[in-house]
Amino acid sequence: MSEPRLPRVETLAAYQRAETWRTDRAQSLAHPVLFWVTRGQGRFMMDCKLRGVGPNTAIFIPRDMLFSYEMFAQPQGIVVSLPNDTEAGFPTSPVLVRAQSVTEQAELTAMIDALSRELAELRSGQRRAIRAHILMLAVALDRLLATQPQKGLSKSDKVLRKFSHVVSIGHRDGKPLGEFAADLKVTPTHLTRLTRDATGKPASTLLQERVIHAACDALRSTDQPINRIAEKLGFRSAAYFTRAFQNHTGKSPSEFRRARRLH
């Protein structure tokens, strides 16, 4: 999804409907995003580790960090897509934290509602007001984190976090897994063992999923020829790209593009 110039506030259901592909497949965004789950259960993959999610949980994903998520039954919540603002004070690493008290839950919901109302009305000083609401959201997240100190990262966790980042920013380069592993100073075998233990998926699958997600975005949001998309994503030929895309999605790139435009 493209980076929003202003925040975008939408229900979790609407956000999921706008997804180009399955949410349980690895993706990353060029902007931060805050999920506020108010009802239901699920799980998020962040830093290449799976975490369970329940009601009244805030999940913050910084830009260029690999993640995926699954929500079960009929969840409810809000998703805030944030513009890139390094001075807003949001964490630089993914965060999953539960608002345990009714007061904390009500405050966070009220802040998001206030931001949504400000976005819906054209008034003088709107941009300053919007930024103030964003800053308050960052403060609220900090306060939640202060009540629930996060555990330190093990050596393996640090490798997984770095892999999450390098795949997010380097998935378009067409590099094989071995080059990513070399960048992290580990072997492909060791990296695969780490990701399989943490997510149930080998590192190569996470890389492939991120590439296919980028392809889905390009097919949905641009008119670029399919061979050009394939070239940009590092595929050696359009035919190879088509086979890989169909293996993952069940549709050819042209079928996927047509289907998305009908919605």
XYZ file of C-alpha atoms in Angstrom:
263
model
C 0.000 0.000 0.000
C 1.248 3.494 -0.815
C 2.423 5.802 1.929
C -0.392 8.052 3.215
C 0.338 11.797 3.287
C -2.159 12.056 6.124
C -3.104 9.293 8.557
C -5.788 6.911 7.381
C -8.193 5.469 9.957
C -10.388 2.519 8.999
C -12.003 -0.491 10.567
C -10.062 -3.719 10.665
C -12.650 -5.283 8.350
C -12.252 -2.503 5.760
C -8.467 -2.721 5.986
C -8.558 -6.458 5.381
C -10.890 -6.050 2.386
C -8.398 -3.644 0.810
C -5.519 -6.106 1.120
C -4.132 -7.212 -2.221
C -3.519 -10.768 -1.045
C -3.770 -13.031 1.990
C -2.911 -11.301 5.249
C -1.212 -14.431 6.612
C 1.542 -14.054 4.004
C 4.659 -11.991 4.673
C 4.454 -8.337 3.705
C 5.940 -4.994 4.716
C 4.877 -1.395 4.268
C 6.643 1.840 3.358
C 4.944 3.531 6.320
C 4.115 2.645 9.949
C 0.773 1.123 10.896
C -1.040 0.740 14.220
C -3.593 -2.035 14.756
C -5.998 -1.658 17.693
C -7.847 -4.959 18.176
C -10.881 -4.541 20.408
C -12.527 -7.940 19.972
C -11.496 -11.356 18.733
C -8.330 -13.371 18.646
C -5.580 -14.024 16.164
C -1.847 -13.976 15.726
C 0.732 -11.643 14.263
C 4.113 -12.466 12.796
C 6.547 -9.668 13.656
C 10.343 -9.802 13.603
C 9.830 -13.279 12.121
C 8.216 -14.481 15.356
C 4.572 -15.443 15.944
C 2.653 -13.685 18.730
C -0.879 -14.352 19.932
C -3.393 -11.490 19.928
C -6.504 -11.029 22.060
C -8.976 -8.228 22.764
C -7.667 -4.738 23.619
C -4.268 -5.277 22.044
C -2.237 -2.640 20.229
C 0.171 -3.803 17.534
C 2.564 -1.280 16.045
C 4.521 -2.137 12.895
C 7.256 0.321 11.833
C 7.936 0.885 8.155
C 10.055 -1.702 6.342
C 9.444 -4.521 8.814
C 8.199 -7.926 7.717
C 4.858 -8.948 9.216
C 1.723 -10.982 8.614
C -1.440 -11.582 10.588
C -4.462 -13.837 10.954
C -7.634 -12.859 12.773
C -10.188 -15.527 13.659
C -14.004 -15.569 13.928
C -15.398 -12.019 13.737
C -12.761 -9.638 15.072
C -13.285 -5.935 15.557
C -10.752 -3.175 15.621
C -9.257 -0.102 14.010
C -6.191 0.295 11.801
C -4.320 3.594 11.643
C -1.978 3.943 8.669
C 0.534 6.605 9.629
C 2.694 8.932 7.538
C 6.456 8.662 7.942
C 7.489 11.052 10.709
C 10.674 10.139 12.525
C 10.013 12.840 15.127
C 6.575 11.525 16.145
C 8.132 9.285 18.784
C 6.798 5.897 17.747
C 8.970 2.836 18.460
C 11.539 1.811 15.853
C 10.815 -1.888 16.453
C 7.524 -3.818 16.253
C 5.409 -3.726 19.416
C 2.552 -5.866 20.686
C 1.071 -4.694 23.986
C -2.269 -5.188 25.741
C -4.229 -2.370 27.346
C -5.132 -4.069 30.597
C -7.273 -1.481 32.375
C -10.609 -0.087 31.241
C -9.109 3.414 31.474
C -6.243 2.548 29.119
C -8.637 0.931 26.666
C -11.022 3.898 26.683
C -8.203 6.439 26.290
C -6.680 4.738 23.266
C -10.066 4.312 21.605
C -10.919 7.971 22.288
C -7.618 9.150 20.781
C -8.193 7.202 17.588
C -11.782 8.446 17.386
C -10.608 12.039 17.805
C -8.045 11.617 15.024
C -10.719 10.115 12.767
C -13.068 13.049 13.398
C -10.332 15.568 12.672
C -9.571 13.854 9.376
C -13.248 13.936 8.398
C -13.662 17.697 8.797
C -12.004 20.571 6.933
C -11.127 23.146 9.572
C -8.417 25.737 10.083
C -5.290 24.353 11.717
C -6.210 20.831 10.687
C -2.686 19.644 9.911
C -1.378 20.851 13.268
C -4.297 19.201 15.032
C -3.713 15.928 13.168
C -0.047 15.926 14.112
C -0.974 16.591 17.741
C -3.282 13.567 17.690
C -0.473 11.453 16.198
C 1.928 12.588 18.922
C -0.619 11.668 21.593
C -1.017 8.198 20.078
C 2.752 7.746 20.304
C 2.659 8.842 23.949
C -0.192 6.428 24.694
C 1.795 3.572 23.192
C 4.852 4.545 25.249
C 2.763 4.538 28.417
C 1.379 1.096 27.678
C 4.895 -0.179 27.096
C 6.058 1.340 30.381
C 3.546 -0.814 32.264
C 4.682 -3.987 30.495
C 8.463 -4.019 29.999
C 9.520 -5.899 26.896
C 11.952 -8.799 27.095
C 15.471 -8.393 25.773
C 16.411 -9.986 22.452
C 18.441 -13.145 22.254
C 21.144 -13.559 19.615
C 18.692 -15.522 17.443
C 16.015 -12.857 17.910
C 18.442 -10.196 16.688
C 19.192 -12.214 13.545
C 15.465 -12.657 12.873
C 14.819 -8.919 13.346
C 17.624 -8.040 10.934
C 16.302 -10.564 8.411
C 12.847 -9.014 8.734
C 14.306 -5.628 7.834
C 16.692 -6.629 5.028
C 13.990 -8.658 3.257
C 11.585 -5.728 3.554
C 13.961 -3.279 1.901
C 15.803 -5.694 -0.395
C 13.078 -7.996 -1.728
C 13.069 -6.183 -5.088
C 16.739 -6.875 -5.776
C 16.258 -10.444 -6.945
C 18.928 -11.643 -4.507
C 18.957 -15.327 -3.569
C 18.533 -16.314 0.052
C 22.254 -17.019 0.340
C 23.086 -13.344 -0.163
C 20.656 -12.265 2.548
C 22.177 -14.858 4.895
C 25.687 -13.611 4.058
C 24.615 -10.052 4.871
C 23.539 -11.339 8.287
C 26.763 -13.348 8.717
C 24.939 -16.672 9.058
C 24.536 -19.676 6.771
C 21.316 -20.209 4.781
C 20.798 -23.446 6.709
C 21.026 -21.689 10.071
C 18.748 -18.854 8.927
C 16.178 -21.339 7.643
C 16.253 -23.240 10.929
C 15.663 -20.001 12.857
C 12.695 -18.883 10.748
C 11.154 -22.360 10.657
C 11.351 -22.659 14.454
C 9.906 -19.154 14.947
C 7.224 -18.998 12.224
C 6.798 -22.523 10.845
C 8.122 -21.309 7.480
C 11.594 -21.485 5.938
C 13.354 -18.206 5.198
C 13.001 -18.764 1.445
C 9.190 -18.892 1.763
C 9.084 -15.594 3.687
C 11.214 -13.991 0.976
C 8.992 -15.383 -1.795
C 5.825 -14.230 -0.047
C 7.168 -10.689 0.273
C 8.075 -10.608 -3.427
C 4.636 -11.878 -4.450
C 2.957 -9.322 -2.186
C 4.924 -6.588 -3.991
C 3.769 -8.038 -7.304
C 0.140 -7.990 -6.139
C 0.461 -4.345 -5.152
C 1.984 -3.423 -8.519
C -0.675 -5.322 -10.468
C -3.469 -3.681 -8.506
C -2.230 -0.106 -8.287
C -0.305 0.444 -11.561
C -0.737 -0.136 -15.275
C 2.818 -1.353 -15.736
C 3.194 -4.240 -18.199
C 3.606 -7.596 -16.508
C 7.060 -8.127 -17.988
C 8.143 -4.777 -16.500
C 6.864 -5.767 -13.046
C 8.703 -9.077 -13.356
C 11.921 -7.287 -14.276
C 11.643 -4.829 -11.379
C 11.166 -7.683 -8.918
C 14.255 -9.512 -10.134
C 12.655 -12.349 -12.115
C 14.759 -13.550 -15.018
C 11.779 -13.716 -17.360
C 8.073 -12.887 -17.483
C 7.291 -16.586 -17.950
C 9.171 -17.502 -14.766
C 7.375 -14.707 -12.915
C 3.988 -15.942 -14.160
C 4.683 -19.492 -12.945
C 5.847 -18.306 -9.535
C 2.895 -15.931 -9.151
C 0.380 -18.606 -10.124
C 1.924 -21.127 -7.732
C 1.375 -18.708 -4.853
C -1.970 -17.147 -5.745
C -3.731 -19.674 -7.958
C -4.112 -17.006 -10.666
C -1.918 -15.717 -13.457
C -0.813 -12.068 -13.108
C -3.281 -10.980 -15.809
C -6.150 -12.898 -14.154
C -5.287 -11.352 -10.784
C -5.225 -7.850 -12.292
C -8.604 -8.337 -13.982
C -10.198 -9.748 -10.828
C -8.974 -6.868 -8.668
C -10.294 -4.280 -11.106
C -13.759 -5.832 -11.000
C -13.997 -5.124 -7.249
